[in-house]
PDB file of C-alpha atoms in Angstrom:
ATOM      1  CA  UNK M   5       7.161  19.988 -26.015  1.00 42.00           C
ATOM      2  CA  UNK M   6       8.883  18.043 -22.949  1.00 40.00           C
ATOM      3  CA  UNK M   7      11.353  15.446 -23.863  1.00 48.00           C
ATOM      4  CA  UNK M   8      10.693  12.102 -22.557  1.00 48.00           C
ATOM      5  CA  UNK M   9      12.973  11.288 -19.804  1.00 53.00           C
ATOM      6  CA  UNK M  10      15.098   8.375 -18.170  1.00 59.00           C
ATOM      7  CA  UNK M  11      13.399   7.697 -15.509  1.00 53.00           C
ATOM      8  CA  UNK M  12      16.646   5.341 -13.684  1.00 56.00           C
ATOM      9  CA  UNK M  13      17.698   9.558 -13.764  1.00 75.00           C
ATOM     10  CA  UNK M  14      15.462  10.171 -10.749  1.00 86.00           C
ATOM     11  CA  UNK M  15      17.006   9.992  -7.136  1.00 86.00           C
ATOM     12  CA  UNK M  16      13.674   8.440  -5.859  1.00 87.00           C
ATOM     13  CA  UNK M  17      14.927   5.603  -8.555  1.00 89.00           C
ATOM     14  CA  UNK M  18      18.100   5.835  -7.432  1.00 90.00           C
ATOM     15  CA  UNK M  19      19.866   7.486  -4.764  1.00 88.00           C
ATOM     16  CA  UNK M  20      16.073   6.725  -2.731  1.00 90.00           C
ATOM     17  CA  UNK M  21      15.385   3.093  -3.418  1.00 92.00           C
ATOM     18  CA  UNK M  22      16.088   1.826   0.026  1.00 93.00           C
ATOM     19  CA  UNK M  23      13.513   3.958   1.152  1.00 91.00           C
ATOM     20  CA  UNK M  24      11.186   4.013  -1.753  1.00 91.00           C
ATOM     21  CA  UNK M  25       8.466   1.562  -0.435  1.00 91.00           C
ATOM     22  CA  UNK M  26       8.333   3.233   2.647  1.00 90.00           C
ATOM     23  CA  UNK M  27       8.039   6.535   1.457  1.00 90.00           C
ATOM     24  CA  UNK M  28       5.250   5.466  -1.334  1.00 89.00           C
ATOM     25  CA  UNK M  29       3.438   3.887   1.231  1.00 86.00           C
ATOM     26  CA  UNK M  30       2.077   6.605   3.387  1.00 83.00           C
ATOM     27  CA  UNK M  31      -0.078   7.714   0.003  1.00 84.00           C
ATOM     28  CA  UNK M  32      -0.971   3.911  -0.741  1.00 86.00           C
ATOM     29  CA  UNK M  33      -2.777   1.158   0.926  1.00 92.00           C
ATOM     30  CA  UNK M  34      -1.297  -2.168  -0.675  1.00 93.00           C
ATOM     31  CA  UNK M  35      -3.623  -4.566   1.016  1.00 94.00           C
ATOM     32  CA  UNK M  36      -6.708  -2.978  -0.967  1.00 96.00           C
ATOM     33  CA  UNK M  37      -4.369  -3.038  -4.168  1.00 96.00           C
ATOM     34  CA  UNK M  38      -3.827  -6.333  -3.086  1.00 97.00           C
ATOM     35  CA  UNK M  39      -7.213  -7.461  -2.950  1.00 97.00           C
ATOM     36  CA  UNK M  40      -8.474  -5.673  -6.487  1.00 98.00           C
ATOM     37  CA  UNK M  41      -5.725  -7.816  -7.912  1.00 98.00           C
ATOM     38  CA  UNK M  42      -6.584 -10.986  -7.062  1.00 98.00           C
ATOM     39  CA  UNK M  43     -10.508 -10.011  -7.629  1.00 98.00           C
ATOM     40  CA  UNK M  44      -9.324  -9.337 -10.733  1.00 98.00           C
ATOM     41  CA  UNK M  45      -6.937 -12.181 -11.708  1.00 98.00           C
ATOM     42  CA  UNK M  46      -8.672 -14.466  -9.845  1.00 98.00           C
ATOM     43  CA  UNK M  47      -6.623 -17.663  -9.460  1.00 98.00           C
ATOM     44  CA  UNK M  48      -6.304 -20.704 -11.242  1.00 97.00           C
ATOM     45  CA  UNK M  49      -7.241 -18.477 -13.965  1.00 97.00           C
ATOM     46  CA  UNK M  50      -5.271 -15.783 -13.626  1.00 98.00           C
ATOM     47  CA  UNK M  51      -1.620 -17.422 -12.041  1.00 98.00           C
ATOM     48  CA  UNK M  52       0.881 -16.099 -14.244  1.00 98.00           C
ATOM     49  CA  UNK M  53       1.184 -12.582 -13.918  1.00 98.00           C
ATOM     50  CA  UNK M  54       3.652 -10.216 -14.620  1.00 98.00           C
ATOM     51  CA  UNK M  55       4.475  -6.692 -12.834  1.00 98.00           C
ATOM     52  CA  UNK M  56       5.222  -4.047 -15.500  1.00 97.00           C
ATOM     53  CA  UNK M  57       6.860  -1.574 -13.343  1.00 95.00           C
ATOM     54  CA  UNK M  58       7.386  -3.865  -9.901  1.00 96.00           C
ATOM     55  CA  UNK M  59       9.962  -1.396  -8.049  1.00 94.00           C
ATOM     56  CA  UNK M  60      10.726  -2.413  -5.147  1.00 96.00           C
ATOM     57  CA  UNK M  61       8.826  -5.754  -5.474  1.00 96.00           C
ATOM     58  CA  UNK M  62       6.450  -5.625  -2.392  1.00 96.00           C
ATOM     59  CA  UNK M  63       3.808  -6.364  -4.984  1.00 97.00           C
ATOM     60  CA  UNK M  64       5.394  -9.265  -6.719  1.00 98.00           C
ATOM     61  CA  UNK M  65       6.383 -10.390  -3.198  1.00 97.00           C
ATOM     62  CA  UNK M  66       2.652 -10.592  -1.645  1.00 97.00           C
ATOM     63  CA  UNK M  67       1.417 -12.097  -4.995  1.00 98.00           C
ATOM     64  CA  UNK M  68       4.063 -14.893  -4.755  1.00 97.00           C
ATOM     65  CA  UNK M  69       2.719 -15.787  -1.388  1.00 96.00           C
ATOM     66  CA  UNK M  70      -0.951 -15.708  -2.587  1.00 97.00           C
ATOM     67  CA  UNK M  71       0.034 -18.422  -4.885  1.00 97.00           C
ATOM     68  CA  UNK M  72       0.651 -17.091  -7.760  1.00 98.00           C
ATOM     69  CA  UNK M  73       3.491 -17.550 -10.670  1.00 98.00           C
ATOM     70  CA  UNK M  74       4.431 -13.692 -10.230  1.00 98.00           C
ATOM     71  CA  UNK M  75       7.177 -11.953 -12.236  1.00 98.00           C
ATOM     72  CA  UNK M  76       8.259  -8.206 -11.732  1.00 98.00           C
ATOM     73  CA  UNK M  77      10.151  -6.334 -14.583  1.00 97.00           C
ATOM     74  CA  UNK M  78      11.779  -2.947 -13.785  1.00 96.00           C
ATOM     75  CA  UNK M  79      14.499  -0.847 -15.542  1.00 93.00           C
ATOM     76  CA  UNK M  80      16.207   0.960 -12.180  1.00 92.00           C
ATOM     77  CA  UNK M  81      19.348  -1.320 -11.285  1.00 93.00           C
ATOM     78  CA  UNK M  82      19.083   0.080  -8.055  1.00 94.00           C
ATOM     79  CA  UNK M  83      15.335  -0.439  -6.991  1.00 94.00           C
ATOM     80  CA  UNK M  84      15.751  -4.293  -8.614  1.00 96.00           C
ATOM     81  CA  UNK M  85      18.788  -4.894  -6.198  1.00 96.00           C
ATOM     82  CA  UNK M  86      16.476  -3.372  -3.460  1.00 96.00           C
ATOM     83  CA  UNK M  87      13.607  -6.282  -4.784  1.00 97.00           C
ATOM     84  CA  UNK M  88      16.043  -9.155  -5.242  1.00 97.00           C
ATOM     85  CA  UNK M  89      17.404  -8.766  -1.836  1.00 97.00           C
ATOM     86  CA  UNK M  90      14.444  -8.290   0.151  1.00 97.00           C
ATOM     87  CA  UNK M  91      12.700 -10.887  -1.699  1.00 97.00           C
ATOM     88  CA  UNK M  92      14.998 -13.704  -3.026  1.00 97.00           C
ATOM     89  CA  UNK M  93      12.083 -16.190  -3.781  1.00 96.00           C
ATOM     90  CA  UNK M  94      10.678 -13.677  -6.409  1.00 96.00           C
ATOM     91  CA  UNK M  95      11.556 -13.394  -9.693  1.00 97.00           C
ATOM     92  CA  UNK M  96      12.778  -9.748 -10.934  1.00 98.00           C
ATOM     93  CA  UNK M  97      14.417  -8.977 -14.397  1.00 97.00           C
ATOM     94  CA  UNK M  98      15.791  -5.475 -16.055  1.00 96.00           C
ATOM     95  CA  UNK M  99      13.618  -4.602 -19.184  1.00 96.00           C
ATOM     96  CA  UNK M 100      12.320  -1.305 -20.996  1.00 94.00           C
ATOM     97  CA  UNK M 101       8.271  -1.820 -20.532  1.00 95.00           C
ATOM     98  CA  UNK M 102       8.378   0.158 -24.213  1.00 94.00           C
ATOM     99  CA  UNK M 103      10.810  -2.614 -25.704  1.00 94.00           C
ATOM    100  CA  UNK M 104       9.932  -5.826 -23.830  1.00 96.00           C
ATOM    101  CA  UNK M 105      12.197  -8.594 -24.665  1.00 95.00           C
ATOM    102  CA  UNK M 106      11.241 -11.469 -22.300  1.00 94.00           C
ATOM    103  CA  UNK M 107       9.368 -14.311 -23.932  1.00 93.00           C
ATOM    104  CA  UNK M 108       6.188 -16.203 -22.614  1.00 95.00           C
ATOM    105  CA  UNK M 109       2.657 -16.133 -22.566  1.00 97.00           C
ATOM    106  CA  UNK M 110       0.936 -14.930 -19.075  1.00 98.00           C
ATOM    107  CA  UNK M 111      -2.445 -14.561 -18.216  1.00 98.00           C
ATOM    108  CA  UNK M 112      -1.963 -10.883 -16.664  1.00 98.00           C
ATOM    109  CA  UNK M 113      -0.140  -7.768 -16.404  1.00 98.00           C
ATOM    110  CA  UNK M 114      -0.741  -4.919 -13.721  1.00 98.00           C
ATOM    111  CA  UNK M 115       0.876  -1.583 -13.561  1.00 98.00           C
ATOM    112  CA  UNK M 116      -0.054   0.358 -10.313  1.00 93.00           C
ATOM    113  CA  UNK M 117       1.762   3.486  -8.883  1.00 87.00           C
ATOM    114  CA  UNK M 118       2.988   6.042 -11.887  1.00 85.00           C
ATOM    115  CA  UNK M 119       4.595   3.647 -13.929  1.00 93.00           C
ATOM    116  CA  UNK M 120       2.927   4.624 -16.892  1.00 96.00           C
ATOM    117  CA  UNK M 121       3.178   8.635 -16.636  1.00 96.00           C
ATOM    118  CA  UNK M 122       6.518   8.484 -17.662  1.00 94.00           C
ATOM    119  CA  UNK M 123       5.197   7.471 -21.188  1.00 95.00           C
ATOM    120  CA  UNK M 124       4.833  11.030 -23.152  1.00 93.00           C
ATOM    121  CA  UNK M 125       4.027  10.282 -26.039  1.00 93.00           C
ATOM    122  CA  UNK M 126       1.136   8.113 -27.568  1.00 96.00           C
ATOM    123  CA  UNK M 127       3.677   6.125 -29.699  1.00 96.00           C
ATOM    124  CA  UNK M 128       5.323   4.789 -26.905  1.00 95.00           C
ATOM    125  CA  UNK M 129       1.901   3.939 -25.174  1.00 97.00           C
ATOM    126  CA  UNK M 130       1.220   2.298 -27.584  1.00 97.00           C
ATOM    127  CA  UNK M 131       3.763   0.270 -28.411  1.00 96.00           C
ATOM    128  CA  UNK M 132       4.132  -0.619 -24.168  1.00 97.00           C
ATOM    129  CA  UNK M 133       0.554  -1.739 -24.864  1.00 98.00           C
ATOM    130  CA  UNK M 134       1.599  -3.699 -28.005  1.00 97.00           C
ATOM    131  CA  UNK M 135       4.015  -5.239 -26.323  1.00 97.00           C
ATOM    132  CA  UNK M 136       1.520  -6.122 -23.172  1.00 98.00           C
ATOM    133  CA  UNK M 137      -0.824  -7.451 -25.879  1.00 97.00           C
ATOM    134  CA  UNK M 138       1.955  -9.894 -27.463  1.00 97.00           C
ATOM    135  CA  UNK M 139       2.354 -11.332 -24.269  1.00 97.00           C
ATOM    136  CA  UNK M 140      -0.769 -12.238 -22.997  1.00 98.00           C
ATOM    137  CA  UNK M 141      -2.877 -15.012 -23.933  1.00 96.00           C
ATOM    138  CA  UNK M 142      -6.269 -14.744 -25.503  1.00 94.00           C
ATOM    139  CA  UNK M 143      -8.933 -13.514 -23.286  1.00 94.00           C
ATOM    140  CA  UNK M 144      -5.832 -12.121 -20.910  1.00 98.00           C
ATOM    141  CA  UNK M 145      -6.413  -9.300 -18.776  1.00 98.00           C
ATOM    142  CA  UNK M 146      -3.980  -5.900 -18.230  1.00 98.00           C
ATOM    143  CA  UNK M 147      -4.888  -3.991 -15.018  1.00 98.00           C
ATOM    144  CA  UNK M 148      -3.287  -0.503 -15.113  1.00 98.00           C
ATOM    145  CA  UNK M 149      -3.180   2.829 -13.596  1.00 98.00           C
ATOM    146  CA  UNK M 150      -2.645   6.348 -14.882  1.00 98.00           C
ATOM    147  CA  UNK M 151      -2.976   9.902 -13.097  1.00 97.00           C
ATOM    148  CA  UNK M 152      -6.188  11.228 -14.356  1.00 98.00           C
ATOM    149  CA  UNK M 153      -6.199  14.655 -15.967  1.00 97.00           C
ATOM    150  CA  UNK M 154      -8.953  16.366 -14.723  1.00 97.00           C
ATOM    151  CA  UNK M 155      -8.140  17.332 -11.661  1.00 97.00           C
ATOM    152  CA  UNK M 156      -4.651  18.219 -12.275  1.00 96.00           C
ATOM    153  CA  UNK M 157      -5.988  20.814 -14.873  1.00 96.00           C
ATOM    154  CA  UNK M 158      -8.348  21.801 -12.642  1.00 96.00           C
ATOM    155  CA  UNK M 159      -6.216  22.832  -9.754  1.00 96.00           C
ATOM    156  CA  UNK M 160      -3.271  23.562 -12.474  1.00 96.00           C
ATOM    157  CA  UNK M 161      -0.278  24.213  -9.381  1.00 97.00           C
ATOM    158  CA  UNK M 162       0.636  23.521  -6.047  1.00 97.00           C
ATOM    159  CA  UNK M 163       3.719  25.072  -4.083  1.00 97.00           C
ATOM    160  CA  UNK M 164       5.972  22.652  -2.585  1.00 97.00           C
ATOM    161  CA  UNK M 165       4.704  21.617   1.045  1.00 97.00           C
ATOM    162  CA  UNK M 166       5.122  18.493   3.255  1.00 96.00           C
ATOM    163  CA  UNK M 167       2.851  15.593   1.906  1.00 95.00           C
ATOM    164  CA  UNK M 168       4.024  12.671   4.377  1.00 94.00           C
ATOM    165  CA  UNK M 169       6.575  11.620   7.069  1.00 94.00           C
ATOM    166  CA  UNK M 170       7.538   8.258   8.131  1.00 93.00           C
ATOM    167  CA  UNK M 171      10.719   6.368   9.831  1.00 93.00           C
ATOM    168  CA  UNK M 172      12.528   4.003   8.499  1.00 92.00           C
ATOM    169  CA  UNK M 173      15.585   2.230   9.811  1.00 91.00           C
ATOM    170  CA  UNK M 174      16.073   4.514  12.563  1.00 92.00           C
ATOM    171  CA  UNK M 175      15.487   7.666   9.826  1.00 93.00           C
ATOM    172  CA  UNK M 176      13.156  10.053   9.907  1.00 94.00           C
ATOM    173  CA  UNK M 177      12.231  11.040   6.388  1.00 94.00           C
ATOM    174  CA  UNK M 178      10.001  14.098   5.472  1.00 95.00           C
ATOM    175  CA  UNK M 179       8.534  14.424   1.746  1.00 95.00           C
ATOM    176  CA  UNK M 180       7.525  17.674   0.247  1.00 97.00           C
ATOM    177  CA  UNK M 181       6.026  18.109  -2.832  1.00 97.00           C
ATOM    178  CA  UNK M 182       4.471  20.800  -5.332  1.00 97.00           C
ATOM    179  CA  UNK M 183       3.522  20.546  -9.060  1.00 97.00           C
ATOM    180  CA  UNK M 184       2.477  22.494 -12.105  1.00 97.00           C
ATOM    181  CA  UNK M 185       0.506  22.237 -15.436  1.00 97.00           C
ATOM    182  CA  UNK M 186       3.102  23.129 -18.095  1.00 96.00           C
ATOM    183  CA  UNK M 187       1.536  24.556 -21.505  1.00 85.00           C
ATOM    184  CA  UNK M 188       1.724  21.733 -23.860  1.00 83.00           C
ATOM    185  CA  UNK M 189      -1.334  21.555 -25.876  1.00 84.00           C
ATOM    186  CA  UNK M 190      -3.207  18.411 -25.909  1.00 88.00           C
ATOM    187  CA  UNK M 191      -1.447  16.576 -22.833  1.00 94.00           C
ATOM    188  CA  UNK M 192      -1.436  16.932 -19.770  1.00 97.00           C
ATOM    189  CA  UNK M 193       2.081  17.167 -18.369  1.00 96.00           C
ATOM    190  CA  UNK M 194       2.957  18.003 -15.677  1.00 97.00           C
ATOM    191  CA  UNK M 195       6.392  18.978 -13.522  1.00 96.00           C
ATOM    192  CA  UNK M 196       6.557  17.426 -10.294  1.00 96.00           C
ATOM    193  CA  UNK M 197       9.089  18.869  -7.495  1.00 96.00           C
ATOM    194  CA  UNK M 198       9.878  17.076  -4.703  1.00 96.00           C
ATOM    195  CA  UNK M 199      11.815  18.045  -1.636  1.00 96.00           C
ATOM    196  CA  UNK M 200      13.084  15.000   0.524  1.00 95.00           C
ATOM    197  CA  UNK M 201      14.487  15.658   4.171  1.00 95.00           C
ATOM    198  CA  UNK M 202      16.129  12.783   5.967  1.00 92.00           C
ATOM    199  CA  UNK M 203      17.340  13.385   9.305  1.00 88.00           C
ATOM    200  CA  UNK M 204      19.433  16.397   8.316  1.00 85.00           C
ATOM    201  CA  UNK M 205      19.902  15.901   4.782  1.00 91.00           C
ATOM    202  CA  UNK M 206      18.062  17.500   2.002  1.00 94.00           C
ATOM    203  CA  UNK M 207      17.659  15.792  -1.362  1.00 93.00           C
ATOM    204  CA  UNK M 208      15.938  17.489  -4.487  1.00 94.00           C
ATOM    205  CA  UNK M 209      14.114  15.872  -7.254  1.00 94.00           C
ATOM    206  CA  UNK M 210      11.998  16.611 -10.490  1.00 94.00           C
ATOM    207  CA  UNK M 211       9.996  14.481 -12.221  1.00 93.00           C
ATOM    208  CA  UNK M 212       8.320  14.995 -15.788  1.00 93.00           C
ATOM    209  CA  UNK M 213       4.973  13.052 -16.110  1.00 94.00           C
ATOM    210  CA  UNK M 214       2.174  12.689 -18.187  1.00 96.00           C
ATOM    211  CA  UNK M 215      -1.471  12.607 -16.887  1.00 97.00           C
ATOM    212  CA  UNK M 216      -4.836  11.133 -18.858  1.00 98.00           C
ATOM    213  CA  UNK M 217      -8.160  12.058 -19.424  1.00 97.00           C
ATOM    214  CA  UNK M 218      -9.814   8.169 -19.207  1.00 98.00           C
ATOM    215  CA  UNK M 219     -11.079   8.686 -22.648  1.00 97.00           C
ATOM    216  CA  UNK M 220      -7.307   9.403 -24.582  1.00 97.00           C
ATOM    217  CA  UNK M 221      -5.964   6.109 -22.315  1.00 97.00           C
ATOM    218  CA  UNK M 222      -9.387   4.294 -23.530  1.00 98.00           C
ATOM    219  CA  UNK M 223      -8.765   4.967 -27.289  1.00 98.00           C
ATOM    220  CA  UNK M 224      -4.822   4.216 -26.464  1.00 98.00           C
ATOM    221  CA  UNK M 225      -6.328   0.676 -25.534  1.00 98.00           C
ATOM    222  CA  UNK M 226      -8.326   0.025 -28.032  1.00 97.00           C
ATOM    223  CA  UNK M 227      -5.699   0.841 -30.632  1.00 97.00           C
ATOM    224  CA  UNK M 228      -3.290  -1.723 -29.330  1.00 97.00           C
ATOM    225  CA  UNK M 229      -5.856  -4.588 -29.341  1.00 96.00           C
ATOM    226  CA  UNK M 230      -7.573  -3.904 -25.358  1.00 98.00           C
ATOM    227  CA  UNK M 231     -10.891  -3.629 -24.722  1.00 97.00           C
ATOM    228  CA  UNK M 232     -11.761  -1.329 -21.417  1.00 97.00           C
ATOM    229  CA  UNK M 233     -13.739  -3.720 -18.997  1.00 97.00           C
ATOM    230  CA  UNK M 234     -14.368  -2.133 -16.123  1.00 98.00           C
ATOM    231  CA  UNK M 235     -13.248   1.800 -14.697  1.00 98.00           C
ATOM    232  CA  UNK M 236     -12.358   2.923 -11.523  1.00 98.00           C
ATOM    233  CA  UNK M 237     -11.447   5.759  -9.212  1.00 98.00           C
ATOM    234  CA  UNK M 238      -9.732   3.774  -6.764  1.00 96.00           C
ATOM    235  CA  UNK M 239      -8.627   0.769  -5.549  1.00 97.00           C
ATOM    236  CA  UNK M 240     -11.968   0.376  -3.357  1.00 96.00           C
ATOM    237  CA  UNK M 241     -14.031  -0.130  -6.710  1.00 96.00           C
ATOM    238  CA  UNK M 242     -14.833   4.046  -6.231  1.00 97.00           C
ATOM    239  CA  UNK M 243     -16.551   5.203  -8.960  1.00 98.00           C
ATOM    240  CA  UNK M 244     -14.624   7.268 -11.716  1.00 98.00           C
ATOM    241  CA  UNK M 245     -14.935  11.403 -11.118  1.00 97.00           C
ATOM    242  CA  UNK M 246     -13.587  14.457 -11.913  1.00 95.00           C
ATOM    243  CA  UNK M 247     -12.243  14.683  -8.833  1.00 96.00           C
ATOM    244  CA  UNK M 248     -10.352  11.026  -8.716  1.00 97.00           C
ATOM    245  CA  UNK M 249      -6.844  11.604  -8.425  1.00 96.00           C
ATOM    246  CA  UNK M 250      -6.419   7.907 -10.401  1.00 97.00           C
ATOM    247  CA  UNK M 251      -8.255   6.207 -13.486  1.00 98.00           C
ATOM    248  CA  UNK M 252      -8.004   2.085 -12.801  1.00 98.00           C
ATOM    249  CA  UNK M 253      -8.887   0.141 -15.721  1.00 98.00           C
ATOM    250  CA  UNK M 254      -9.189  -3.717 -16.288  1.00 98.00           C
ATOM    251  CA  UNK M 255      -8.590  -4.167 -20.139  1.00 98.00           C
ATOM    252  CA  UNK M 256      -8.939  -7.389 -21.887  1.00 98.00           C
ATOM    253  CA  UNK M 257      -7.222  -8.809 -24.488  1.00 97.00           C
ATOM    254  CA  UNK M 258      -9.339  -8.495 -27.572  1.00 92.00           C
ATOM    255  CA  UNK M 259      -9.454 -11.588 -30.174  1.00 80.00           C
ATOM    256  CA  UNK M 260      -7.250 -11.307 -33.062  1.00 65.00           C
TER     257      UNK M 260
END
């Protein structure tokens, strides 16, 4: 069984937040993450929202100009001092996303990226999605994404190999990366290696994370008071396959 880990412990957390956003962004494309958003909270409906997981704070950032009431919460020091400096009109605070202990009632939460497949164990899912659920008014919606399972068991390893390059304030930064299916019954986990090269400096890192089939993070849901609205491969509305790397879901608060 893999202990759940600290994941302010990882050097893309840490040592790596400067770069972070630029590095993420050669496997993302915010404006379409942008756009499902706000299709999905549409405003005035949908103005307070809250980032569970905001990083770097691009997110929070483009939100806040859309016109909406946008709060990020994040537990690395270091990427929050990255968000509150590039963006000192946004609103970023430390919290645990499994022990939330900001007050308030919002209209929406989002996780994107791999926030969530840091969460091992269904107790702690659970209780994230709890505390989600306490904080959201009725007929509130939580967006989220996970790393679906199939194709990860599927392909089951990958050696380490260069996955993106970009610059950056002069640098030029090379990412490498290779995984593997460890043997732990039911879930998926999975060991992530990662290889960084900037300029002439190499940087390891290893990251622990969990992947879902869309049913287990369905039933997760549901057992913390969410009902599953709408499913997604992708942030261009794809349709859900064995082959997506991501499961989106738009949940909705269920009535008490």
């Amino acid at each position: 069984m893999v202990k759940k880990i600290d994941p302010e412990s990882f050097r893309l957390y840490k040592e790596l937040a400067e770069y972070y956003f630029a590095i993420e962004k050669e496997h993302r494309n915010i404006r379409e993450e942008m756009n499902f958003l706000s299709k999905f909270m549409p405003l005035p409906d949908f103005s307070k929202v809250v980032d569970l997981g905001s990083g770097t704070g691009e997110h929070v950032h483009e939100l806040h100009r859309m016109g909406y009431e946008a709060m990020g919460i994040d537990r690395s020091k270091s990427m929050l001092q990255v968000a509150q400096r590039r963006f000192p009109d946004s609103i970023f605070i430390e919290d645990d996303m499994c022990n939330l202990t900001f007050s308030g009632s919002f209209d929406a939460f989002f996780s994107v990226f791999g926030t969530l497949n840091y969460l091992f164990d269904d107790l702690l899912v659970k209780k994230t999605f709890r505390g989600v659920s306490q904080r959201l008014r009725s007929g509130g919606r939580f967006i989220l994404e996970v790393w679906n399972a199939e194709p990860i068991r599927l392909i089951r390893h990958k050696p380490l190999a260069n996955v993106s390059s970009t610059i950056y304030d002069g640098k030029v930064i090379h990412r490498n990366r290779g995984f593997r299916l460890l043997e732990d019954g039911a879930r998926t986990m999975v060991k992530v290696d990662y290889l960084y090269q900037i300029d002439d400096e190499e940087m390891e890192d290893c990251h622990y994370m969990r992947a879902f089939y869309f049913k287990e993070i369905e039933e997760l849901l549901r057992e913390s008071g969410f009902s599953s609205q709408e499913v997604f491969g992708g942030y261009k509305g794809e349709t859900l396959t064995q082959k997506s790397s991501r499961i989106v879901i738009v949940a909705k608060k269920l009535s008490v």
